[in-house]
Coordinates of C-alpha atoms in Angstrom, one line a residue:
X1 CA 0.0 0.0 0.0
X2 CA 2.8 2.2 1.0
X3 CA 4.4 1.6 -2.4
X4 CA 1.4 2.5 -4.6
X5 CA 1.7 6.2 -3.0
X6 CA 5.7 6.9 -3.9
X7 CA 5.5 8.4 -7.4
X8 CA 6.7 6.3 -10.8
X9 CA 10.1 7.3 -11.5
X10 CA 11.7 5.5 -15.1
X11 CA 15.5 4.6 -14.7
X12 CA 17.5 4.7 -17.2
X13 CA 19.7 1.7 -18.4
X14 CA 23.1 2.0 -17.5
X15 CA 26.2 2.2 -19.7
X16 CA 27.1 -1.2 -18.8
X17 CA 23.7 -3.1 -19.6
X18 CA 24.4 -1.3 -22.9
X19 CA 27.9 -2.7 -23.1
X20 CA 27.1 -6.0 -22.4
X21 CA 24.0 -6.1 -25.1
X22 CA 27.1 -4.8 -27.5
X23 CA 29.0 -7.2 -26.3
X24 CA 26.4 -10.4 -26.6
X25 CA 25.8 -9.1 -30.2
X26 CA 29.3 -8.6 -31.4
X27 CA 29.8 -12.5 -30.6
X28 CA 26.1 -14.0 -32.0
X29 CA 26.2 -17.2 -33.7
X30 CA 26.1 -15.6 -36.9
X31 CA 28.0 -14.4 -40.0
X32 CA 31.1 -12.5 -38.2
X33 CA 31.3 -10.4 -41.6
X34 CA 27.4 -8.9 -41.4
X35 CA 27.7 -8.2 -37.3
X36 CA 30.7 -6.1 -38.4
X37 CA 29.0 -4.3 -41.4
X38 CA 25.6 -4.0 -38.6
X39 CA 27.9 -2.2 -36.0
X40 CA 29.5 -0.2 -39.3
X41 CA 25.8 1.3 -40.3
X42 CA 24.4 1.3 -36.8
X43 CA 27.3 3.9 -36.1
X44 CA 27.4 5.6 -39.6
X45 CA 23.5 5.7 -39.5
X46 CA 23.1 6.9 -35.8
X47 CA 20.9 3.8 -34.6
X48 CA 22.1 3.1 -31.6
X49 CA 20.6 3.8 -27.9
X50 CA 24.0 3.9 -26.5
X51 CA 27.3 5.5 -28.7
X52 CA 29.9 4.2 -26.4
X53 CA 28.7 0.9 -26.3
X54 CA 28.3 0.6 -29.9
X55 CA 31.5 1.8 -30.7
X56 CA 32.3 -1.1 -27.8
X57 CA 30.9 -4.0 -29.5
X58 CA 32.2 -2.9 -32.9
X59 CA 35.7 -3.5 -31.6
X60 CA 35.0 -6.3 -30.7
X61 CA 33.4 -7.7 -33.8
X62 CA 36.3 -6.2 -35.9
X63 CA 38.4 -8.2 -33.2
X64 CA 36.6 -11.2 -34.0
X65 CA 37.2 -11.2 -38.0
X66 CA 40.7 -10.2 -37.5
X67 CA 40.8 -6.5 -38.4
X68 CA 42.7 -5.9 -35.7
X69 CA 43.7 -2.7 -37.1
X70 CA 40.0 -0.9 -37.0
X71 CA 39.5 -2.9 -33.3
X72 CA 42.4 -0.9 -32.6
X73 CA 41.2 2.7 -33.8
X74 CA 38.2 1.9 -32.2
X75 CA 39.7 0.6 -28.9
X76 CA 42.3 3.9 -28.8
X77 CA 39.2 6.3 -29.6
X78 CA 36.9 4.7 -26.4
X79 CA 40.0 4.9 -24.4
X80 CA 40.7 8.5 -25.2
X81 CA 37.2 9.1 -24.7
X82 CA 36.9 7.6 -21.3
X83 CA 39.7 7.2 -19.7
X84 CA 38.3 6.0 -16.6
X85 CA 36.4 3.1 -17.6
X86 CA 38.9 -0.3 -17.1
X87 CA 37.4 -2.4 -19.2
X88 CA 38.5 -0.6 -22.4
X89 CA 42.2 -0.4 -21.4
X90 CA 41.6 -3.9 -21.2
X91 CA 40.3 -4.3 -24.9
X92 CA 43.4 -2.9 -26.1
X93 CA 45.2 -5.7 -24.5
X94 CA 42.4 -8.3 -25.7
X95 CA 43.1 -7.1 -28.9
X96 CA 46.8 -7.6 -28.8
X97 CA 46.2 -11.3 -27.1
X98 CA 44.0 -11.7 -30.4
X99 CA 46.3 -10.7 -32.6
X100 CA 49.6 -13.0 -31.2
X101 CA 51.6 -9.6 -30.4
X102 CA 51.5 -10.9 -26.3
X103 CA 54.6 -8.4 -25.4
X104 CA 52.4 -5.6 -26.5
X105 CA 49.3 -7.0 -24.6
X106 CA 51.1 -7.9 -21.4
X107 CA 52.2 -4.1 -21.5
X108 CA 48.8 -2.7 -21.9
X109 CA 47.5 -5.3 -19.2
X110 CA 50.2 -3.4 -16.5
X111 CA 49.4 0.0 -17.6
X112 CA 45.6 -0.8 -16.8
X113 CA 46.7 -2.3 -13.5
X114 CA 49.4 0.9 -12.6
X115 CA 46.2 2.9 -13.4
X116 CA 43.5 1.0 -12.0
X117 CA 45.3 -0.9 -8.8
X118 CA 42.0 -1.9 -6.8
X119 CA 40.1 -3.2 -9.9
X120 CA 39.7 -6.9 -9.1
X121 CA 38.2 -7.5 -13.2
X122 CA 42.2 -6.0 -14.0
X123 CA 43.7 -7.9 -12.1
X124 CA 41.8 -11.2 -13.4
X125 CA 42.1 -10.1 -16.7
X126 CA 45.8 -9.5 -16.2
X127 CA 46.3 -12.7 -14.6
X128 CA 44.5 -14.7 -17.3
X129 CA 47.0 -13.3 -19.4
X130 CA 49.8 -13.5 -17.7
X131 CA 49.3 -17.5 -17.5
X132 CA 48.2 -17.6 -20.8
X133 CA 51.9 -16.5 -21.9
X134 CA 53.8 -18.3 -19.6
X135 CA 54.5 -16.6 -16.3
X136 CA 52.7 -18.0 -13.8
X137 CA 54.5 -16.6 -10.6
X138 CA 53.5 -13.2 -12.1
X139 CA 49.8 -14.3 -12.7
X140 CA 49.9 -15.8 -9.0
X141 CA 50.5 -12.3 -7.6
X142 CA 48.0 -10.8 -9.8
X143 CA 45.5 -13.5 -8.4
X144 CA 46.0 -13.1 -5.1
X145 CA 45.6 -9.6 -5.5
X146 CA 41.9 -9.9 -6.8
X147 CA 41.5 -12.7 -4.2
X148 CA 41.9 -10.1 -1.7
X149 CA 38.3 -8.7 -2.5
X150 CA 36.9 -12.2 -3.3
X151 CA 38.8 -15.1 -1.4
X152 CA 35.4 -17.3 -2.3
X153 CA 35.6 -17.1 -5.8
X154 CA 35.8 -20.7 -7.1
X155 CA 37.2 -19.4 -10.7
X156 CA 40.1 -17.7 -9.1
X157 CA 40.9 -20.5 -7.2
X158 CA 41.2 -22.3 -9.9
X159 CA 43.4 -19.8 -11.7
X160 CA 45.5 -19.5 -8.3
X161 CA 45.5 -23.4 -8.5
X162 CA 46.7 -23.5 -12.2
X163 CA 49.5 -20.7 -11.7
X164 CA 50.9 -22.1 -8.9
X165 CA 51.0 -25.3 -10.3
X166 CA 53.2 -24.4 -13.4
X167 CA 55.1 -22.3 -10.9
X168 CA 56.0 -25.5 -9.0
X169 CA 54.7 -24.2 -5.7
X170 CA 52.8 -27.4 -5.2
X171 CA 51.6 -26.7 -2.3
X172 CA 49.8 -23.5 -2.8
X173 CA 48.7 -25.5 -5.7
X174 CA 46.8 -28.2 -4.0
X175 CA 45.8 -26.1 -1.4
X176 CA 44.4 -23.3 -3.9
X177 CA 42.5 -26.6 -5.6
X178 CA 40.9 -28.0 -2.0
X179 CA 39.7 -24.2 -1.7
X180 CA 38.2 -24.1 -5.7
X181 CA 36.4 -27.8 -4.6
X182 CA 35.3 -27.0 -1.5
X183 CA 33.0 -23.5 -2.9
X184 CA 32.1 -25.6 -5.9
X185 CA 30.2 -28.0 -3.5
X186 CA 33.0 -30.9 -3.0
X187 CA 33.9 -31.2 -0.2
X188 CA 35.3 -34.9 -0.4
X189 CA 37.1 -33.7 -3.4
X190 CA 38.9 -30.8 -1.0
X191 CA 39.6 -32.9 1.9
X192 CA 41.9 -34.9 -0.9
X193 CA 43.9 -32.1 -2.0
X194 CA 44.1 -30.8 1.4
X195 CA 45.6 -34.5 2.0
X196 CA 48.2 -34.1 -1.1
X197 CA 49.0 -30.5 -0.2
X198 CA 50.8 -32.2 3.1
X199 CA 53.0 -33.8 0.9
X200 CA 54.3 -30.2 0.1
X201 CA 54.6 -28.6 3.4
X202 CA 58.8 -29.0 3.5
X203 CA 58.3 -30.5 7.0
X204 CA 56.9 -27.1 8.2
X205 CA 55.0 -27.9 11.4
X206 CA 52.9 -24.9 10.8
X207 CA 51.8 -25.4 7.3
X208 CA 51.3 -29.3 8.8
X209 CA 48.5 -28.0 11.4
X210 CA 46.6 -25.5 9.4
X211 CA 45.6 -27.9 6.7
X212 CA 44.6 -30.8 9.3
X213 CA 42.9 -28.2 11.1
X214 CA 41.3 -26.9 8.1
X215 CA 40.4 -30.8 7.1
X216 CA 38.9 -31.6 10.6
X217 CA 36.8 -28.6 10.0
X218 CA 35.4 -29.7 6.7
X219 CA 34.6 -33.1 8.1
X220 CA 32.9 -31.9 10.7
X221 CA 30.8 -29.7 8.3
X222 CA 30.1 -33.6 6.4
X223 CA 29.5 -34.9 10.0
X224 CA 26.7 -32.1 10.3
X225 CA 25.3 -32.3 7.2
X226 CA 24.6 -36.5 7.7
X227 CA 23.1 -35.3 11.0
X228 CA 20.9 -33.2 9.1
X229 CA 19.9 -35.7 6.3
X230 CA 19.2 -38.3 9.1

């Protein structure tokens, strides 16, 4: 009742819904060629609700047939343009991924993260990067560092998992993995690598404890959740 009496107020669609309805269209399950020539008259014809996101989703179509000069243009122009929005310093280093040149794209990947150092999407992004090319002690920092604003994410566990596996730290490895199982809903799975990770401790009496403490815990949790069923 209280509701009906607060006037109607229409809210507009952000800048990002916009970006990602770009985005959805620039990678449809159709003819790469005619999305590129759509985003090419949509802009030369002015039909478009949003001229940011447009000029977005063109990149990223011209990305996608390997014009990776005109993703570029675009990519430098929406950069220029806003220079406070992450996600396009990032396109220029998606672009360069695209394109093979990964020494230009790791480059543009730090610049982002000198410029945006609390971004947790630019330091995923630059992590994903950094163990695409092969530097996974790098990509570990850059993981932990977006870890720090979501230590439950199961997809950065993962990535933690993956770095620090091809870094040889094989314990933060199998520790990083019982932490991924464990918030995917396996907890069996994470008592396991919790088990391997001991392998890895170096005798350290400390690292020893945490993870049977951290194991007890978990079982305990199963214990419950038997109760519960019962």
């Amino acid at each position: 009742d209280r509701a009906q009496h607060y006037p109607y107020r229409q809210v507009s669609d952000s800048v990002e819904f916009y970006r990602v309805r770009a985005k959805l269209r620039a990678e449809a399950k159709s003819n790469p060629n005619e999305i590129v020539n759509a985003f090419r008259q949509n802009l030369a014809q002015g039909k478009y609700r949003n001229l940011e996101a447009e000029h977005y989703g063109y990149a990223l179509a011209l990305m996608r047939v390997g014009d990776f000069a005109g993703a570029r243009n675009e990519a430098a122009l929406l950069v220029r343009e806003h220079p406070d929005t992450p996600v396009y310093h990032l396109l220029r280093g998606d672009i360069e991924m695209k394109a093979g040149q990964f020494d230009k794209a790791l480059s543009f990947y730090a610049e982002a993260e000198k410029r945006f150092p609390r971004s947790e999407l630019v330091a995923r992004s630059y992590a994903a990067a950094l163990l695409k090319t092969g530097h996974p002690k790098q990509a570990m920092e850059m993981v932990k560092k977006a870890l720090d604003k979501n230590p439950d994410d199961p997809f950065l566990q993962k990535m933690l998992a993956t770095a620090a596996g091809d870094a040889g730290e094989l314990f933060e490895a199998h520790r990083a993995l019982a932490t991924y199982y464990y918030h995917s809903g396996n907890p069996g799975a994470a008592i396991q690598q919790l088990q391997i990770a001991k392998r890895y401790t170096g005798g350290s009496y400390y690292l020893q404890a945490g993870l049977d403490a951290r194991i007890k815990e978990i079982q305990q949790e199963l214990g419950e959740d038997k109760k519960d069923k019962k």
